[in-house]
Amino acid sequence: MAFYYDEPSRTFNEYLLIPRYSGTDCIPGDVDLTTPLVKYDLNAGDGPALHLNIPMTSAVMQAVSDDRMAVALAKEGGLSFIYGSQSIQDQAAMVARVKDHKAGFVRSDSNIRPDATLADILRLREDSGHSTVAVTADGTAQGKLVGIVTSRDYRVSRMDTTTPVADFMTPLENLVYGRDGISLSEANDLIWDHKLNALPIVDTDGKLTHFVFRKDYDSHKAHPDELLDARKRFLVGAGINTRDYAERVPALVDAGVDVLCIDSSEGFTEWQRATINWIRQNYGDTVKVGAGNVVDADGFEFLARAGADFVKIGIGGGSICITREQKGIGRGQASAVIEVAAARDRYAAETGIYVPLCSDGGIVYDYHMTLALAMGADWLMLGRYFARFDESPSPRMNYNGSYVKEYWGEGSARARNWQRYDSGGEAKLSFEEGVDSYVPYAGSLKENVATSLAKVRSTMANCGVKSIAELQRDAKLTLVSATSIVEGGAHDVILRNESRGVR
């Protein structure tokens, strides 16, 4: 007879945290959000080889995690897993760009040819939100620099939109620029000495390599939680699959990747154990690799004993995931995290090895993040959350009068990432397990992450804890009824504005 769980499958929305005593030393500013990224020996005393400064990672998705997102999130203390549903060469190149990124030196993402028009400039500014545009001979970020355009170079009310860019740009001969190899300190001196907002950097062939912006001087000082390796480079992860790992993993390792994640909708499979075994046989423990996704104790136990450096929890809980609709498998994210966390703790007591858990999916409101951590997750993987920001790969667009960004699932016809849903059959996506959608545009990653984590820290202080480990140990949680969920929001009033912090 089939096994039946006694309890229904529950979501984060069905729980609340109960406040506990908070002393005068337990304030949000004292809350430490560092958390282990990979497994470690509890008895060794030296902790994990890799950790996160904030418990947030961006999902292994085309619409979320490219090199630009990876740099932006690493500045805040989190980590991106570069999506693997692309060629090995392209993924490795993204990883290499993150590892080669020089703090303060930004690759231009607003570029145009000199024969383009003012109308093209206005469209580019609308899409990117940036007012500084590099004018290069071929319109690429690495093309030969011929000038720049800023908002001071044109007035829409007094110019025809067909005016060529070459007619109103500031040409190279009138620009102050730096040569490739200049230090950040020297670049900032030029910016301040010449009262510039942006300093282009060119190589010996006159090709654009980077920009240094005045606004980034203070911004760099404002990133105390940057996630860096021993050589002061940003940490970056990458997704792999269970098909081409023998070719993909070496390329990613050569590019400098710090941690890998087997990206699969269902991880309780021999394919994942074979992938981990191959990595261990060829690299030992020097290459860190996580696995998943699972939703119960048996799945965790299997992957932990297979050698996974972390285990990812969640099937069907993502906002663009329709696996539960299509296949009838999955579990409410809260129930999954609670059971897997209990299995993790039993495994740690038995073996002395602590295997961190990643909660992937099911986050709708910011407070769900704190709930997931309290239930036992060490860190979160977020897709929709990060897809809304300037730094995600898709352009900002106007849809029915509101700004949105495109967001599509890896199981959608658009992504066609059949390897993520591979069950050992034909090399194709037999049916969709994800949708193609829009998400409301939310602005910059830095500001939104700061707001979300302020809520997490405040809640933890209310619970009388100052670390994630203390939260997992001391949290008190309660189930809530349908009527108390209604009671918990604004009710019996006429709202003057509908913006209530929905994530």
XYZ file of C-alpha atoms in Angstrom:
503
model
C 0.000 0.000 0.000
C 1.237 3.490 -0.858
C 2.618 5.683 1.924
C 0.489 8.649 3.001
C 1.705 11.599 5.051
C -0.441 12.403 8.070
C -0.028 16.158 7.620
C -0.992 18.199 4.555
C 1.756 19.745 2.430
C 2.295 23.237 3.843
C 3.687 26.499 2.494
C 5.537 29.340 4.202
C 2.343 31.375 4.142
C 0.833 29.015 6.724
C 3.381 29.825 9.452
C 4.351 32.722 11.662
C 7.246 33.223 14.069
C 6.537 33.851 17.736
C 8.569 36.705 19.283
C 10.934 35.798 22.101
C 12.722 37.861 24.718
C 15.173 40.371 23.230
C 17.859 41.939 25.381
C 19.335 45.386 24.850
C 22.212 43.778 22.942
C 19.862 42.087 20.480
C 19.227 44.741 17.852
C 19.040 44.389 14.038
C 22.434 46.018 13.574
C 24.081 43.230 15.562
C 22.507 40.368 13.593
C 25.100 38.331 11.674
C 23.791 36.769 8.440
C 26.905 34.823 7.420
C 26.092 31.211 6.657
C 27.917 28.104 5.401
C 27.780 27.478 1.653
C 29.373 24.013 1.592
C 29.674 21.077 3.989
C 32.272 20.928 6.743
C 33.427 18.764 9.632
C 31.844 19.930 12.875
C 34.760 18.520 14.856
C 37.562 20.098 12.814
C 36.950 23.604 14.139
C 37.903 25.456 10.967
C 34.408 25.838 9.481
C 33.383 25.625 5.820
C 35.748 26.264 2.919
C 33.157 28.647 1.463
C 30.495 30.751 3.156
C 28.012 33.460 2.205
C 27.903 36.858 3.873
C 24.141 37.038 3.263
C 21.874 33.985 2.845
C 20.866 34.737 -0.744
C 21.804 33.203 -4.094
C 20.317 33.829 -7.524
C 18.755 30.932 -9.397
C 20.357 28.906 -12.178
C 18.163 30.522 -14.847
C 18.592 32.280 -18.178
C 16.362 35.124 -17.007
C 18.257 35.644 -13.749
C 21.919 34.711 -13.409
C 24.487 36.016 -15.863
C 27.848 37.641 -15.114
C 26.343 41.067 -14.461
C 23.986 39.662 -11.827
C 26.869 37.676 -10.321
C 28.983 40.791 -9.792
C 26.097 42.825 -8.374
C 25.061 40.102 -5.914
C 28.639 39.314 -4.836
C 29.039 43.006 -3.951
C 26.207 42.581 -1.459
C 27.603 39.345 -0.006
C 25.566 36.771 -1.955
C 26.344 34.475 -4.863
C 24.997 33.775 -8.349
C 24.945 30.419 -10.065
C 25.534 31.215 -13.749
C 22.937 29.387 -15.834
C 24.052 26.233 -17.606
C 21.473 26.156 -20.418
C 23.969 27.687 -22.826
C 27.108 26.501 -24.559
C 30.023 25.418 -22.386
C 32.177 28.153 -23.895
C 29.656 30.916 -23.209
C 29.058 29.809 -19.623
C 32.790 29.561 -18.931
C 33.272 33.035 -20.442
C 30.654 34.459 -18.057
C 32.410 32.865 -15.089
C 35.757 34.221 -16.280
C 34.339 37.739 -16.603
C 33.171 37.642 -12.991
C 36.552 36.401 -11.762
C 38.361 38.992 -13.906
C 36.094 41.837 -12.806
C 38.058 44.700 -11.316
C 36.222 46.472 -8.508
C 35.205 49.921 -9.681
C 35.779 49.081 -13.369
C 32.445 48.462 -15.096
C 31.920 46.976 -18.553
C 29.655 49.201 -20.616
C 26.157 47.820 -21.148
C 24.807 50.851 -23.060
C 26.539 51.092 -26.427
C 25.632 52.508 -29.829
C 27.106 53.192 -33.276
C 27.832 56.770 -34.420
C 25.394 56.403 -37.351
C 22.486 55.661 -35.003
C 20.005 58.430 -34.185
C 18.706 60.362 -31.201
C 15.633 58.116 -31.317
C 17.928 55.118 -30.823
C 19.576 56.835 -27.848
C 16.198 57.488 -26.260
C 15.135 53.860 -26.752
C 18.414 52.605 -25.291
C 18.053 54.869 -22.279
C 14.464 53.685 -21.793
C 15.551 50.034 -21.867
C 18.650 50.323 -19.691
C 17.823 53.262 -17.456
C 21.387 54.563 -17.959
C 22.190 58.084 -19.135
C 25.816 57.450 -20.209
C 26.113 55.712 -23.569
C 29.388 54.660 -25.182
C 29.653 55.368 -28.892
C 31.872 52.736 -30.506
C 32.654 52.074 -34.140
C 30.730 48.799 -34.157
C 28.255 49.535 -31.378
C 29.666 46.885 -29.027
C 31.029 47.176 -25.492
C 34.549 46.335 -26.709
C 34.514 48.326 -29.935
C 36.801 51.239 -30.821
C 35.670 54.237 -28.759
C 34.710 57.285 -30.854
C 32.759 59.267 -28.258
C 30.178 59.201 -25.500
C 26.657 60.569 -25.107
C 25.219 61.811 -21.828
C 21.999 63.667 -21.076
C 23.954 66.919 -21.364
C 24.617 66.310 -25.066
C 21.047 66.626 -26.337
C 17.714 68.288 -25.693
C 14.742 66.375 -26.998
C 12.554 69.485 -27.246
C 15.038 71.240 -29.562
C 16.354 68.388 -31.699
C 14.931 66.145 -34.389
C 14.930 62.498 -33.297
C 16.498 61.535 -36.638
C 19.681 63.488 -35.776
C 22.716 61.164 -36.089
C 24.569 60.387 -32.867
C 27.820 61.558 -34.496
C 26.379 65.102 -34.692
C 25.803 65.583 -30.961
C 28.065 63.130 -29.120
C 31.160 64.311 -27.264
C 33.922 63.010 -29.583
C 36.967 61.122 -28.350
C 39.315 64.046 -28.950
C 37.331 66.113 -26.444
C 37.153 63.368 -23.827
C 39.277 62.713 -20.782
C 39.935 58.978 -20.686
C 42.222 56.489 -19.005
C 44.475 53.821 -20.459
C 44.001 50.143 -19.708
C 46.108 49.244 -16.680
C 45.298 52.409 -14.761
C 44.616 51.802 -11.069
C 41.245 52.582 -9.501
C 42.870 55.247 -7.346
C 44.371 56.920 -10.427
C 41.056 56.703 -12.280
C 39.217 58.344 -9.391
C 41.822 61.106 -9.277
C 41.110 61.882 -12.948
C 37.373 61.921 -12.267
C 37.726 64.359 -9.396
C 40.394 66.542 -11.060
C 38.314 66.993 -14.238
C 34.879 67.027 -12.567
C 33.699 64.020 -14.555
C 30.776 61.707 -13.930
C 32.265 58.889 -16.014
C 35.772 58.013 -17.155
C 36.104 55.658 -20.161
C 39.068 53.286 -20.159
C 40.590 52.284 -23.509
C 43.332 49.861 -24.501
C 46.342 50.509 -26.737
C 44.169 49.955 -29.838
C 41.654 52.552 -28.703
C 39.024 49.932 -27.846
C 36.744 50.498 -24.876
C 37.409 48.149 -21.960
C 35.593 49.694 -18.970
C 34.013 52.749 -17.414
C 34.774 54.140 -13.976
C 31.868 56.161 -12.556
C 31.982 58.900 -9.963
C 28.935 57.417 -8.212
C 30.767 54.106 -7.764
C 33.471 55.691 -5.602
C 31.105 55.950 -2.656
C 29.321 52.779 -3.739
C 32.501 50.716 -3.445
C 33.026 52.014 0.072
C 29.433 51.020 0.852
C 29.905 47.288 0.213
C 31.439 45.940 3.427
C 29.896 42.488 2.826
C 31.497 41.832 -0.575
C 31.949 38.092 -1.151
C 35.594 37.674 -2.176
C 38.063 34.837 -2.571
C 41.630 34.793 -1.216
C 42.784 36.861 -4.205
C 40.106 39.531 -3.639
C 38.046 38.343 -6.617
C 34.269 37.934 -6.503
C 32.966 34.443 -5.767
C 30.761 32.906 -8.457
C 28.925 29.621 -8.930
C 27.680 27.792 -12.015
C 24.996 25.274 -12.854
C 25.828 21.941 -14.480
C 23.713 19.044 -15.726
C 23.985 15.257 -15.608
C 24.717 14.862 -19.328
C 27.786 16.862 -20.397
C 29.558 17.292 -17.036
C 32.747 15.616 -18.273
C 33.224 18.505 -20.721
C 31.501 21.329 -18.850
C 33.113 20.949 -15.421
C 36.753 21.215 -16.622
C 35.925 24.349 -18.619
C 34.235 25.963 -15.621
C 37.073 25.007 -13.284
C 39.599 26.484 -15.731
C 37.516 29.685 -15.810
C 37.826 29.946 -12.017
C 34.389 28.872 -10.794
C 34.155 28.604 -6.990
C 31.222 26.210 -6.601
C 29.008 24.101 -8.852
C 25.361 23.114 -8.561
C 23.743 20.189 -10.342
C 20.676 21.926 -11.726
C 17.747 19.526 -11.831
C 14.043 19.631 -11.088
C 14.378 16.316 -9.230
C 17.632 15.216 -7.646
C 16.905 11.838 -6.058
C 18.472 10.002 -9.015
C 21.425 7.825 -9.917
C 22.339 10.432 -12.551
C 23.240 12.913 -9.807
C 25.297 10.373 -7.864
C 27.212 9.509 -11.050
C 27.922 13.206 -11.654
C 29.238 13.715 -8.115
C 31.322 10.521 -8.349
C 32.956 11.719 -11.577
C 33.848 15.068 -9.973
C 35.293 13.356 -6.896
C 37.312 10.898 -9.003
C 38.794 13.698 -11.101
C 39.080 16.570 -8.621
C 38.695 15.094 -5.149
C 37.227 17.593 -2.709
C 38.836 20.612 -4.370
C 35.779 21.200 -6.584
C 32.677 21.959 -4.542
C 29.379 20.691 -5.951
C 25.848 20.826 -4.574
C 22.944 18.670 -5.680
C 19.145 18.549 -5.683
C 16.334 19.202 -5.720
C 14.702 16.988 -3.067
C 11.682 17.322 -0.787
C 12.078 14.618 1.850
C 14.538 12.939 4.203
C 15.250 10.023 1.851
C 16.303 12.384 -0.945
C 18.602 14.316 1.375
C 20.191 11.160 2.775
C 20.874 9.861 -0.727
C 22.615 13.032 -1.910
C 24.508 13.599 1.347
C 25.963 10.084 1.223
C 26.720 10.551 -2.475
C 29.058 13.381 -1.435
C 27.072 16.558 -2.190
C 28.565 19.714 -0.677
C 25.080 21.154 -0.172
C 21.551 19.957 -0.884
C 18.854 22.012 -2.551
C 15.210 21.676 -1.462
C 12.105 22.340 -3.535
C 10.006 20.868 -6.340
C 7.274 22.866 -8.022
C 7.279 25.891 -5.713
C 8.778 28.436 -8.105
C 6.478 31.136 -9.459
C 7.097 30.063 -13.058
C 7.222 26.313 -12.340
C 4.295 24.102 -13.384
C 5.868 20.737 -12.514
C 3.140 20.002 -9.980
C 0.443 20.753 -12.544
C 2.101 18.723 -15.267
C 3.418 15.733 -13.325
C 1.713 15.751 -9.938
C 4.982 15.627 -7.991
C 6.322 18.058 -5.413
C 5.597 19.287 -1.932
C 4.740 22.494 -0.109
C 8.039 24.233 0.529
C 7.621 24.630 4.287
C 6.900 20.921 4.792
C 9.858 19.996 2.590
C 12.320 22.264 4.436
C 11.169 21.091 7.865
C 11.597 17.386 7.046
C 14.891 17.746 5.195
C 16.345 19.948 7.944
C 15.536 17.297 10.528
C 17.301 14.717 8.335
C 20.311 17.038 7.980
C 20.581 17.359 11.759
C 20.381 13.577 12.227
C 23.067 13.111 9.581
C 25.294 15.685 11.291
C 24.891 13.958 14.661
C 25.732 10.586 13.098
C 28.664 11.585 10.884
C 29.935 14.888 12.279
C 29.480 16.423 8.815
C 27.197 19.433 8.439
C 25.629 19.637 4.974
C 24.083 23.080 4.331
C 20.584 23.295 2.910
C 19.339 25.647 0.229
C 15.615 26.445 0.099
C 14.736 26.919 -3.582
C 11.255 28.314 -4.289
C 8.138 29.262 -2.397
C 9.271 32.766 -1.369
C 6.483 35.274 -1.984
C 6.962 37.829 0.799
C 10.176 38.957 2.451
C 9.184 37.390 5.773
C 9.125 33.983 4.070
C 12.907 34.271 3.890
C 13.161 34.370 7.678
C 10.716 31.490 7.999
C 12.773 29.338 5.629
C 15.918 30.045 7.647
C 14.136 29.348 10.935
C 12.884 26.020 9.577
C 16.455 24.929 8.871
C 17.572 26.315 5.514
C 21.065 27.825 5.590
C 20.484 29.983 2.531
C 17.937 30.686 -0.174
C 17.902 30.441 -3.950
C 15.683 33.067 -5.560
C 14.541 33.479 -9.152
C 11.585 35.826 -9.468
C 12.995 38.019 -6.692
C 16.174 38.803 -8.650
C 14.562 38.788 -12.118
C 12.853 42.097 -11.239
C 16.064 44.083 -10.856
C 18.149 46.230 -13.196
C 20.944 43.658 -13.061
C 18.963 40.702 -14.440
C 19.611 39.778 -18.101
C 16.256 40.772 -19.628
C 15.512 44.363 -20.714
C 13.102 46.625 -18.874
C 9.950 47.173 -20.927
C 6.606 48.934 -20.756
C 3.650 46.554 -20.551
C 0.124 47.955 -20.244
C 1.468 51.176 -18.769
C 3.771 49.583 -16.178
C 7.452 48.720 -16.271
C 8.166 44.995 -16.244
C 10.960 42.566 -16.967
C 10.662 39.246 -18.779
C 10.920 36.105 -16.671
C 10.745 32.578 -18.014
C 11.271 29.152 -16.528
C 14.032 26.763 -17.526
C 11.316 24.220 -18.340
C 9.505 26.620 -20.678
C 9.502 26.334 -24.463
C 11.592 29.518 -24.541
C 14.464 28.116 -22.463
C 14.120 24.495 -23.608
C 16.537 23.377 -20.914
C 15.709 19.690 -21.320
C 18.816 18.664 -19.347
C 17.285 20.102 -16.160
C 14.316 17.756 -16.530
C 16.271 14.802 -17.884
C 15.147 11.399 -16.663
C 17.440 9.373 -18.875
C 15.212 9.419 -21.938
C 15.483 11.226 -25.253
C 17.542 14.408 -25.470
C 14.583 16.761 -25.754
C 11.948 18.605 -23.729
C 8.865 16.401 -24.084
C 6.494 18.876 -22.437
C 6.727 22.204 -20.646
C 7.319 22.441 -16.903
C 7.691 26.216 -16.844
C 5.980 29.318 -18.196
C 7.029 32.528 -19.965
C 5.938 35.628 -18.039
C 6.582 39.180 -16.849
C 7.481 40.406 -13.365
C 7.058 43.980 -12.086
C 10.252 45.996 -12.469
C 11.642 46.823 -9.024
C 14.802 48.906 -9.575
C 18.300 48.216 -8.303
C 19.433 45.020 -6.612
C 21.326 46.837 -3.877
C 18.359 48.836 -2.599
C 15.922 45.919 -2.685
C 18.292 43.446 -1.051
C 19.041 45.979 1.687
C 15.313 46.385 2.390
C 14.637 42.637 2.418
C 17.547 41.887 4.723
C 16.574 44.740 7.039
C 13.283 42.905 7.547
C 15.096 39.605 8.144
C 17.422 41.179 10.714
C 14.548 42.953 12.449
C 12.532 39.736 12.697
C 15.527 37.830 14.045
C 16.054 40.495 16.700
C 12.379 40.139 17.660
C 13.037 36.421 18.057
C 15.944 37.127 20.406
C 18.660 35.734 18.105
C 21.711 37.255 16.425
C 22.715 34.529 13.950
C 21.089 32.071 11.585
C 22.333 29.156 13.681
C 20.644 30.643 16.754
C 17.447 31.205 14.767
C 17.400 27.559 13.672
C 17.953 26.436 17.274
C 15.662 28.807 19.182
C 12.849 29.833 16.805
C 9.242 29.240 17.846
C 6.789 28.808 14.963
C 3.042 28.464 14.803
C 0.627 27.336 12.132
C -1.951 29.929 11.184
C -5.573 29.460 10.171
C -7.103 30.869 7.007
C -8.883 33.561 9.009
C -5.720 34.590 10.850
C -3.963 35.010 7.502
C -6.659 37.539 6.586
C -6.319 39.165 10.008
C -2.559 39.527 9.478
C -2.942 41.912 6.550
C -4.679 45.247 6.219
C -8.420 44.711 6.685
C -11.624 46.613 7.388
C -10.143 49.800 5.977
C -10.073 51.553 2.606
C -6.449 51.563 1.471
C -5.047 54.785 0.091
C -2.267 52.959 -1.695
C -1.864 49.358 -2.692
C 1.929 49.077 -2.348
C 2.430 46.791 0.662
C 5.837 45.266 0.059
C 4.764 42.177 -1.889
C 7.811 40.447 -3.241
